[in-house]
Coordinates of C-alpha atoms in Angstrom, one line a residue:
M1 CA -55.2 -27.8 1.9
L2 CA -56.5 -24.3 1.8
P3 CA -54.6 -21.6 3.6
L4 CA -56.1 -20.6 6.8
Q5 CA -57.3 -17.1 5.7
T6 CA -58.7 -18.5 2.5
F7 CA -60.5 -21.4 4.4
K8 CA -61.9 -18.7 6.8
H9 CA -63.4 -16.7 3.9
A10 CA -64.8 -19.6 2.2
L11 CA -66.6 -21.0 5.4
L12 CA -67.8 -17.7 6.7
P13 CA -70.5 -17.0 4.1
A14 CA -72.3 -20.3 4.7
L15 CA -72.1 -19.8 8.4
G16 CA -73.3 -16.3 8.1
L17 CA -76.3 -17.2 5.9
L18 CA -77.3 -19.9 8.4
A19 CA -76.8 -17.6 11.4
A20 CA -78.7 -14.8 9.7
S21 CA -81.6 -17.1 9.0
L22 CA -81.7 -18.1 12.6
L23 CA -81.2 -14.8 14.3
L24 CA -83.2 -12.5 11.8
S25 CA -86.2 -14.6 11.2
G26 CA -89.2 -12.9 12.9
C27 CA -87.1 -9.9 14.1
F28 CA -88.3 -7.4 11.6
N29 CA -91.7 -5.8 11.5
A30 CA -94.2 -8.3 10.1
D31 CA -95.9 -5.3 8.1
D32 CA -92.7 -5.4 5.9
T33 CA -93.9 -8.4 4.1
A34 CA -97.5 -7.0 3.6
T35 CA -96.9 -5.2 0.3
P36 CA -94.0 -4.1 -2.0
Q37 CA -94.7 -0.5 -1.1
A38 CA -94.5 -1.4 2.7
Q39 CA -91.1 -2.9 2.0
S40 CA -90.0 0.2 0.2
T41 CA -90.9 2.8 2.9
R42 CA -89.5 1.1 6.0
I43 CA -85.9 0.7 6.8
K44 CA -84.6 -2.6 8.0
L45 CA -81.6 -2.1 10.4
A46 CA -79.3 -4.7 11.9
M47 CA -77.4 -3.4 15.0
L48 CA -74.4 -4.8 16.7
Q49 CA -75.2 -4.7 20.4
P50 CA -78.6 -5.3 22.0
P51 CA -79.9 -2.9 24.7
R52 CA -78.1 -3.2 27.9
S53 CA -80.5 -1.4 30.1
G54 CA -83.9 -1.4 28.6
L55 CA -83.1 1.6 26.3
T56 CA -82.8 4.0 29.2
P57 CA -81.0 7.1 28.0
L58 CA -78.9 7.3 31.2
S59 CA -76.9 4.3 29.8
D60 CA -75.0 3.6 26.7
D61 CA -78.4 2.7 25.1
A62 CA -78.9 6.4 24.6
F63 CA -76.7 6.1 21.4
K64 CA -79.2 3.7 19.9
L65 CA -82.1 6.3 20.6
S66 CA -79.8 9.0 18.9
R67 CA -79.0 6.9 16.0
W68 CA -82.7 6.2 15.5
S69 CA -83.4 9.9 15.6
T70 CA -86.0 9.4 18.3
A71 CA -84.6 11.1 21.3
E72 CA -82.9 14.5 20.9
T73 CA -80.7 16.8 23.0
L74 CA -80.6 20.5 23.5
L75 CA -77.6 21.0 21.2
V76 CA -75.8 18.7 18.8
L77 CA -72.2 18.6 17.3
D78 CA -71.5 19.2 13.6
K79 CA -68.8 17.2 11.7
A80 CA -66.2 19.7 12.8
G81 CA -67.3 19.3 16.5
D82 CA -68.9 22.8 16.7
L83 CA -72.2 23.4 18.5
Q84 CA -75.4 23.6 16.5
P85 CA -79.0 24.1 17.7
A86 CA -81.4 21.3 18.2
L87 CA -84.1 21.6 21.1
A88 CA -82.4 24.8 22.1
T89 CA -82.0 27.6 19.5
G90 CA -79.8 29.9 21.4
W91 CA -77.2 29.6 24.2
Q92 CA -75.0 32.2 26.0
P93 CA -73.0 32.3 29.2
L94 CA -74.3 34.3 32.1
D95 CA -71.1 33.9 34.2
A96 CA -68.3 31.6 34.8
T97 CA -70.6 28.7 35.8
S98 CA -73.9 29.3 34.2
W99 CA -75.4 29.2 30.7
R100 CA -78.8 30.1 29.4
F101 CA -80.5 27.9 26.7
S102 CA -83.5 29.2 24.8
L103 CA -85.9 26.5 23.9
R104 CA -87.3 25.9 20.4
P105 CA -91.0 26.8 20.2
G106 CA -93.7 24.6 19.0
V107 CA -92.0 21.2 19.8
S108 CA -94.2 18.3 21.1
F109 CA -93.0 15.0 22.6
H110 CA -94.3 11.9 20.9
D111 CA -97.1 11.5 23.5
S112 CA -98.3 15.0 22.6
T113 CA -96.9 16.7 25.7
P114 CA -95.3 20.1 24.8
L115 CA -91.7 20.8 25.3
T116 CA -91.4 23.2 28.2
A117 CA -88.7 24.6 30.4
E118 CA -90.0 22.4 33.2
A119 CA -89.8 19.3 31.1
V120 CA -86.3 20.2 30.3
V121 CA -85.4 20.8 33.9
N122 CA -87.0 17.5 34.9
A123 CA -85.0 15.4 32.3
L124 CA -81.6 17.0 33.2
R125 CA -82.2 16.8 36.9
V126 CA -83.0 13.1 36.7
A127 CA -79.8 12.6 34.7
A128 CA -77.7 14.6 37.2
A129 CA -79.2 12.7 40.2
A130 CA -78.7 9.1 38.6
A131 CA -76.5 6.5 40.0
P132 CA -74.2 5.8 38.3
K133 CA -74.2 9.2 36.6
P134 CA -74.2 9.4 32.8
R135 CA -70.3 9.3 32.0
I136 CA -70.6 12.8 30.4
L137 CA -71.2 14.2 34.0
D138 CA -68.2 12.5 35.6
G139 CA -66.7 14.9 38.0
V140 CA -69.6 17.5 37.2
T141 CA -72.1 18.7 39.6
L142 CA -75.0 20.0 37.3
N143 CA -77.9 22.3 38.4
V144 CA -80.8 23.2 36.2
R145 CA -83.6 25.8 36.7
A146 CA -86.3 27.1 34.5
D147 CA -86.0 30.7 33.2
G148 CA -89.5 31.6 32.3
D149 CA -91.5 29.3 30.1
S150 CA -89.1 29.0 27.3
A151 CA -85.6 29.0 28.6
V152 CA -83.4 27.1 31.1
I153 CA -80.4 28.0 33.1
V154 CA -77.8 25.2 33.6
S155 CA -74.9 25.7 36.0
S156 CA -72.0 23.7 37.2
A157 CA -70.4 23.8 40.6
Q158 CA -67.1 24.7 39.1
P159 CA -66.4 26.7 35.9
D160 CA -66.8 24.4 32.9
P161 CA -65.9 25.8 29.6
L162 CA -67.4 22.7 27.8
L163 CA -70.8 22.6 29.6
P164 CA -72.7 23.4 26.3
Q165 CA -70.8 20.5 24.6
R166 CA -71.8 18.2 27.5
L167 CA -75.5 18.8 26.7
T168 CA -75.0 17.3 23.3
S169 CA -74.5 13.9 24.9
P170 CA -77.2 11.4 23.9
Q171 CA -77.3 10.5 27.6
L172 CA -78.7 13.9 28.4
A173 CA -81.6 13.6 25.9
I174 CA -84.7 15.3 26.7
L175 CA -87.8 13.0 27.1
S176 CA -91.4 13.6 28.1
P177 CA -92.1 13.9 31.7
N178 CA -94.2 10.7 31.4
A179 CA -91.0 8.8 30.6
Y180 CA -89.6 9.1 34.1
G181 CA -91.0 6.7 36.6
A182 CA -90.2 5.6 40.1
N183 CA -86.8 4.5 41.4
G184 CA -84.9 6.0 38.4
V185 CA -86.7 3.9 35.7
V186 CA -86.8 5.8 32.3
N187 CA -89.0 4.4 29.6
P188 CA -88.4 6.1 26.2
I189 CA -91.2 4.5 24.3
N190 CA -93.5 7.1 22.8
A191 CA -91.5 9.7 24.8
G192 CA -88.9 11.6 22.5
T193 CA -89.1 14.6 20.2
G194 CA -87.2 13.1 17.2
A195 CA -88.3 12.3 13.4
F196 CA -89.2 8.8 14.6
V197 CA -91.2 7.5 17.5
L198 CA -90.2 4.5 19.4
R199 CA -93.3 2.2 19.5
S200 CA -92.0 -1.1 21.1
L201 CA -88.9 -3.0 22.3
N202 CA -88.8 -6.8 22.1
G203 CA -86.3 -7.5 24.9
T204 CA -82.8 -7.8 23.3
S205 CA -84.1 -8.9 20.0
S206 CA -85.8 -6.1 18.2
A207 CA -87.5 -2.6 18.2
V208 CA -90.0 -0.9 16.0
L209 CA -90.2 2.8 15.2
D210 CA -92.6 4.8 13.0
R211 CA -92.3 8.2 11.5
F212 CA -93.5 11.1 13.7
D213 CA -95.6 13.3 11.5
G214 CA -95.7 16.0 14.3
Y215 CA -92.0 16.4 14.1
W216 CA -90.8 20.0 14.5
G217 CA -88.2 19.6 11.7
E218 CA -88.2 18.2 8.2
K219 CA -90.5 15.2 7.9
A220 CA -88.7 11.9 7.6
Q221 CA -88.7 10.2 4.1
A222 CA -88.9 6.7 5.6
S223 CA -92.2 5.6 7.2
G224 CA -90.5 3.7 9.9
I225 CA -87.4 1.7 11.2
D226 CA -87.4 -2.0 12.0
V227 CA -84.4 -2.8 14.3
S228 CA -82.9 -6.2 14.8
F229 CA -80.0 -6.7 17.3
V230 CA -77.5 -9.1 15.8
P231 CA -74.4 -9.6 17.9
D232 CA -73.0 -12.1 15.4
G233 CA -71.0 -10.3 12.7
S234 CA -71.4 -13.0 10.1
A235 CA -75.1 -12.9 10.5
R236 CA -75.2 -9.2 10.1
A237 CA -73.1 -9.3 6.8
A238 CA -75.4 -12.2 5.6
A239 CA -78.4 -10.1 6.3
L240 CA -77.1 -7.5 3.9
R241 CA -76.5 -10.0 1.3
T242 CA -79.9 -11.6 1.5
G243 CA -81.7 -8.4 1.7
S244 CA -82.9 -9.0 5.2
A245 CA -81.4 -5.7 6.3
D246 CA -81.0 -2.5 4.5
I247 CA -78.4 -1.0 6.8
V248 CA -76.0 -2.9 8.9
E249 CA -73.8 -1.7 11.8
A250 CA -70.2 -2.6 12.1
I251 CA -69.5 -5.2 9.4
P252 CA -66.5 -7.4 10.6
V253 CA -63.3 -6.8 8.5
S254 CA -63.3 -10.5 7.6
Q255 CA -66.8 -10.1 6.0
A256 CA -66.0 -7.0 4.0
P257 CA -64.4 -8.8 1.0
L258 CA -67.5 -11.0 0.7
L259 CA -69.8 -8.1 0.0
K260 CA -70.2 -5.9 -3.1
A261 CA -67.7 -2.9 -3.0
E262 CA -70.6 -0.5 -3.4
W263 CA -72.3 -1.8 -0.1
V264 CA -69.1 -1.3 2.0
H265 CA -68.4 2.2 3.6
E266 CA -65.3 2.6 5.8
V267 CA -65.7 5.4 8.3
P268 CA -62.6 6.4 10.2
M269 CA -63.4 6.3 13.9
P270 CA -62.1 8.1 17.0
R271 CA -62.0 4.7 18.4
T272 CA -58.8 2.9 19.8
N273 CA -58.3 -0.8 20.5
T274 CA -56.5 -0.7 23.9
L275 CA -55.1 -3.2 26.2
Y276 CA -56.0 -2.3 29.8
L277 CA -53.7 -3.5 32.4
N278 CA -54.9 -3.8 36.0
S279 CA -52.7 -1.5 38.0
R280 CA -54.1 -2.3 41.4
H281 CA -54.5 -6.0 41.7
G282 CA -52.7 -9.1 40.5
V283 CA -49.4 -9.5 38.7
T284 CA -49.9 -6.5 36.5
Q285 CA -49.9 -4.1 39.6
D286 CA -46.1 -4.3 39.0
P287 CA -45.0 -1.5 36.7
A288 CA -42.1 -3.7 35.4
I289 CA -44.6 -6.4 34.5
R290 CA -46.8 -3.9 32.6
A291 CA -43.6 -2.6 30.8
A292 CA -42.8 -6.2 29.8
I293 CA -46.2 -6.6 28.3
R294 CA -45.9 -3.3 26.5
E295 CA -42.7 -4.6 25.0
A296 CA -44.2 -7.8 24.0
V297 CA -47.0 -6.3 21.9
N298 CA -46.7 -6.6 18.1
R299 CA -49.2 -4.1 16.8
Q300 CA -48.3 -4.7 13.0
Q301 CA -49.3 -8.3 13.4
L302 CA -52.7 -7.4 14.7
V303 CA -53.4 -4.8 12.0
D304 CA -52.2 -7.2 9.2
N305 CA -53.8 -10.5 10.4
V306 CA -56.9 -9.4 12.3
Y307 CA -57.9 -6.2 10.6
E308 CA -56.5 -7.0 7.2
K309 CA -54.9 -3.7 7.0
R310 CA -58.3 -1.8 7.6
A311 CA -56.9 -0.2 10.8
D312 CA -54.0 2.2 11.8
I313 CA -51.3 1.3 14.2
A314 CA -51.6 3.2 17.5
A315 CA -48.8 5.6 18.6
G316 CA -51.1 6.8 21.4
L317 CA -54.6 6.9 22.6
L318 CA -55.8 9.5 20.2
G319 CA -55.7 8.5 16.5
P320 CA -56.1 9.8 13.0
A321 CA -59.8 10.8 13.6
L322 CA -58.2 13.6 15.6
P323 CA -55.5 14.9 13.3
W324 CA -54.1 17.4 15.7
A325 CA -53.1 14.8 18.2
A326 CA -50.1 13.3 16.3
G327 CA -48.4 16.7 15.9
L328 CA -48.6 17.5 19.6
R329 CA -47.6 14.1 20.9
Q330 CA -44.2 13.8 22.7
P331 CA -42.3 10.5 23.3
V332 CA -42.7 9.2 26.9
A333 CA -39.6 10.3 28.8
N334 CA -37.7 7.7 30.7
P335 CA -40.1 4.9 30.3
Q336 CA -40.3 2.1 33.0
S337 CA -37.8 -0.6 32.3
A338 CA -39.3 -4.1 31.7
V339 CA -38.6 -7.1 33.8
K340 CA -38.1 -10.4 32.1
P341 CA -41.2 -12.6 32.5
Q342 CA -40.7 -15.8 34.5
G343 CA -44.0 -17.6 33.5
Q344 CA -46.3 -15.3 35.5
T345 CA -50.0 -16.0 34.7
I346 CA -52.1 -13.3 33.2
T347 CA -55.8 -13.7 32.7
L348 CA -56.5 -11.9 29.4
A349 CA -60.2 -11.1 28.9
T350 CA -62.3 -9.5 26.1
F351 CA -65.8 -9.7 24.6
S352 CA -67.2 -11.4 21.6
D353 CA -69.7 -8.7 20.4
R354 CA -67.0 -7.2 18.2
A355 CA -65.9 -10.0 16.0
E356 CA -62.2 -8.9 15.8
L357 CA -61.6 -8.8 19.7
P358 CA -61.5 -12.5 20.3
E359 CA -59.0 -12.9 17.5
V360 CA -56.9 -10.0 18.8
A361 CA -56.8 -12.0 22.1
V362 CA -55.6 -15.0 20.5
Y363 CA -52.6 -13.2 18.8
L364 CA -51.8 -11.2 22.0
A365 CA -51.8 -14.5 24.0
Q366 CA -49.4 -15.9 21.5
Q367 CA -47.1 -12.8 21.8
L368 CA -47.2 -12.7 25.6
T369 CA -46.6 -16.5 25.8
A370 CA -43.5 -15.9 23.5
A371 CA -42.2 -13.2 25.9
G372 CA -42.4 -15.7 28.8
F373 CA -45.9 -15.3 30.3
T374 CA -48.5 -17.9 30.8
V375 CA -51.9 -16.7 29.5
N376 CA -55.4 -17.6 30.4
Q377 CA -58.2 -16.3 28.0
V378 CA -61.7 -15.3 28.9
V379 CA -64.2 -14.3 26.4
R380 CA -67.9 -13.5 26.8
E381 CA -70.6 -11.3 25.4
Y382 CA -70.1 -7.7 26.6
S383 CA -73.3 -7.6 28.8
Q384 CA -71.9 -10.6 30.8
I385 CA -68.3 -9.4 31.3
E386 CA -68.5 -5.6 31.8
S387 CA -69.1 -5.8 35.5
D388 CA -66.2 -8.1 36.1
A389 CA -64.0 -5.9 34.0
L390 CA -64.9 -2.8 36.0
A391 CA -64.4 -4.6 39.3
G392 CA -60.8 -5.4 38.3
K393 CA -61.2 -9.1 38.1
F394 CA -58.9 -9.5 35.1
D395 CA -55.2 -8.7 34.7
A396 CA -55.7 -7.5 31.2
F397 CA -58.7 -6.5 29.2
I398 CA -58.9 -5.7 25.4
L399 CA -61.5 -3.0 24.7
S400 CA -62.6 -1.2 21.6
R401 CA -63.0 2.4 23.1
A402 CA -64.4 5.6 21.7
T403 CA -61.9 8.3 22.5
V404 CA -64.2 11.3 22.0
L405 CA -67.2 10.5 23.9
D406 CA -70.3 12.6 24.3
S407 CA -68.8 16.0 24.3
G408 CA -66.7 15.5 21.2
D409 CA -63.7 16.2 23.3
P410 CA -61.1 13.5 24.6
V411 CA -61.0 14.8 28.1
A412 CA -64.3 13.1 29.2
Y413 CA -63.0 9.7 27.9
M414 CA -59.7 10.2 29.7
Y415 CA -61.3 11.1 32.9
S416 CA -63.8 8.3 32.8
D417 CA -61.1 5.7 32.1
F418 CA -58.0 6.9 33.9
A419 CA -58.9 9.3 36.7
C420 CA -59.1 8.1 40.3
A421 CA -62.9 8.6 40.4
G422 CA -63.5 7.7 36.8
S423 CA -66.6 5.6 36.3
F424 CA -65.1 3.3 33.5
N425 CA -61.7 2.9 35.0
I426 CA -61.0 -0.8 34.0
A427 CA -57.2 -0.3 34.6
Q428 CA -57.9 0.6 38.2
L429 CA -55.5 3.4 37.7
C430 CA -55.2 6.2 40.2
Q431 CA -52.2 8.6 40.1
P432 CA -52.4 12.2 41.4
A433 CA -50.3 13.5 38.6
I434 CA -52.8 12.1 35.9
D435 CA -55.7 13.6 37.8
Q436 CA -54.1 17.0 38.0
A437 CA -53.3 16.8 34.2
L438 CA -56.8 16.1 33.4
Q439 CA -58.3 18.7 35.7
R440 CA -56.0 21.2 34.1
A441 CA -57.1 20.3 30.6
A442 CA -60.7 20.3 31.7
A443 CA -60.5 23.9 32.8
I444 CA -59.2 25.3 29.5
P445 CA -61.6 26.6 26.9
A446 CA -61.7 24.6 23.5
G447 CA -58.7 25.5 21.4
A448 CA -54.9 25.1 20.9
E449 CA -54.1 25.4 24.5
R450 CA -56.7 22.8 25.6
R451 CA -55.3 20.3 23.0
Q452 CA -51.8 20.8 24.3
A453 CA -53.0 19.9 27.8
I454 CA -54.9 16.9 26.6
M455 CA -51.7 15.6 25.0
Q456 CA -49.7 16.2 28.2
A457 CA -52.3 14.1 30.1
E458 CA -52.1 11.3 27.4
N459 CA -48.3 11.3 27.8
L460 CA -48.7 10.5 31.7
I461 CA -51.4 7.8 30.9
L462 CA -49.0 6.1 28.5
R463 CA -46.2 6.4 30.9
S464 CA -48.2 4.4 33.5
D465 CA -48.4 1.4 31.0
A466 CA -51.8 0.8 32.4
A467 CA -53.3 1.4 28.9
I468 CA -51.4 0.0 25.9
P469 CA -53.1 1.4 22.7
L470 CA -52.9 -1.2 19.9
L471 CA -54.7 0.3 16.9
H472 CA -57.3 2.8 15.6
E473 CA -60.3 1.3 14.1
R474 CA -62.4 2.1 11.2
V475 CA -66.0 1.1 11.2
I476 CA -67.4 -0.6 8.2
Q477 CA -71.1 0.3 7.6
G478 CA -73.0 -1.9 5.3
E479 CA -75.7 -0.2 3.0
S480 CA -77.6 -1.9 0.3
A481 CA -78.1 -0.5 -3.2
A482 CA -81.5 0.6 -2.2
V483 CA -80.4 2.9 0.6
S484 CA -79.8 6.6 0.2
G485 CA -79.0 9.2 2.8
A486 CA -77.7 7.0 5.5
I487 CA -75.5 9.0 7.9
R488 CA -71.8 7.9 8.3
D489 CA -71.0 9.4 11.6
P490 CA -67.5 8.8 13.2
R491 CA -69.0 9.6 16.6
E492 CA -71.7 6.9 16.2
R493 CA -74.4 9.4 17.3
T494 CA -76.5 9.4 14.1
L495 CA -77.3 6.8 11.5
I496 CA -80.9 7.3 10.2
G497 CA -82.0 10.8 9.6
T498 CA -84.8 12.5 7.9
Q499 CA -83.2 12.1 4.5
T500 CA -82.6 8.3 4.9
R501 CA -84.8 6.2 2.7
V502 CA -85.0 3.0 0.8
S503 CA -85.8 3.4 -2.9
P504 CA -88.4 1.1 -4.3
A505 CA -86.8 1.4 -7.8
A506 CA -83.6 -0.3 -6.5
P507 CA -82.8 -3.8 -8.1
A508 CA -83.3 -6.8 -6.0
Q509 CA -80.4 -8.1 -3.8

């Protein structure tokens, strides 16, 4: 009999090829098959998650618009996390709460509407008034007004040293005034300013983009992008093997050994696989029970068996992608003592879109059962489980979570997940000391002092045992031999840029 791991690797290619043929047939643009030249100029992209909100930039769908280079923001972050110009060419503080942004001249939206100060004001006002707000605006009151025809002034109710960084969030992309309809509906089709124009969205299965020849920057080398949304990880990997996709998001670690080494690119991520424990309802509202769960977790087993050593054991919420964190981290003083479990039932939930998470759930269930708990598992697609998780309907929830969200700074993530008013507070955590620590960190300008304050807040969050960090992930990006210029971005904001292309001279798959 084959060992389990060998059997799994032997079975997955066949399953993946079958799934790929079912999921990908008909998803890519029919024009790809017209001529060899058409195949060589358009990029076929297989993505992990389908749109959750019709590609509105006010949701997490904004990151798709950013990764396709179709919707743009006033500013962007470089690899070091420093501000760089985009639709704004200059920025300067006017006082403690206000900044002035000079707009790039000669920019047109994809519908030929010119980029104006009023267009920027409209886009940012819609985002600021949205319900729910884009997560980058958690705890922030934003006001925007035009300053002549070519500049805007953006103000916050309270001093905000990271206000310019907030404006790099893909959720604050600037779209044409024609994109904003009644009742908060935002339609990004033919409405961005980027190198590619979004032509169509086919529900949750596919999207089509074409090169925008009126782009203000360097003209894109690819003539377009044909996107397929493929939640099944085996099918995404199979798409790369069969040539059905040129670039593939998030190859599962179990699939990486089945691909040619030159197709596999590991990107260290500011992303932590975390076990969130419900601190307000159910059995896990007892701190001693949460401590018992903390003590039962075996991280090494998860890294070795689920991630096949392609991950890092978590000592805290912030991992190796933020190298300054480890040196500033202090042990949790006087941690809560654990009670001995007496068969208490825990409902452990996660989602299937990331292939590793259900397997993590299996191992955690075994570990918790061995410690004396009774465990019920719930696994669904993310779109079908998010609302229940946010409503606190589970005792424990496993989440792969980005730790430097839209501003490139961990405070936004910590506030969203662990502040009393946080919009993504799966742990239902509300402790005044944590709120105070996060508010203190948020008020400090970027630099060493802010980093120390961030780590003090992390210490308090870890002390609560409402979030048990398991491991820090590395994303595996698949690129065929025909691809050059794909962007490998730890923040998952960019993927296809103006230099990304598929070479017609590349050998067949």
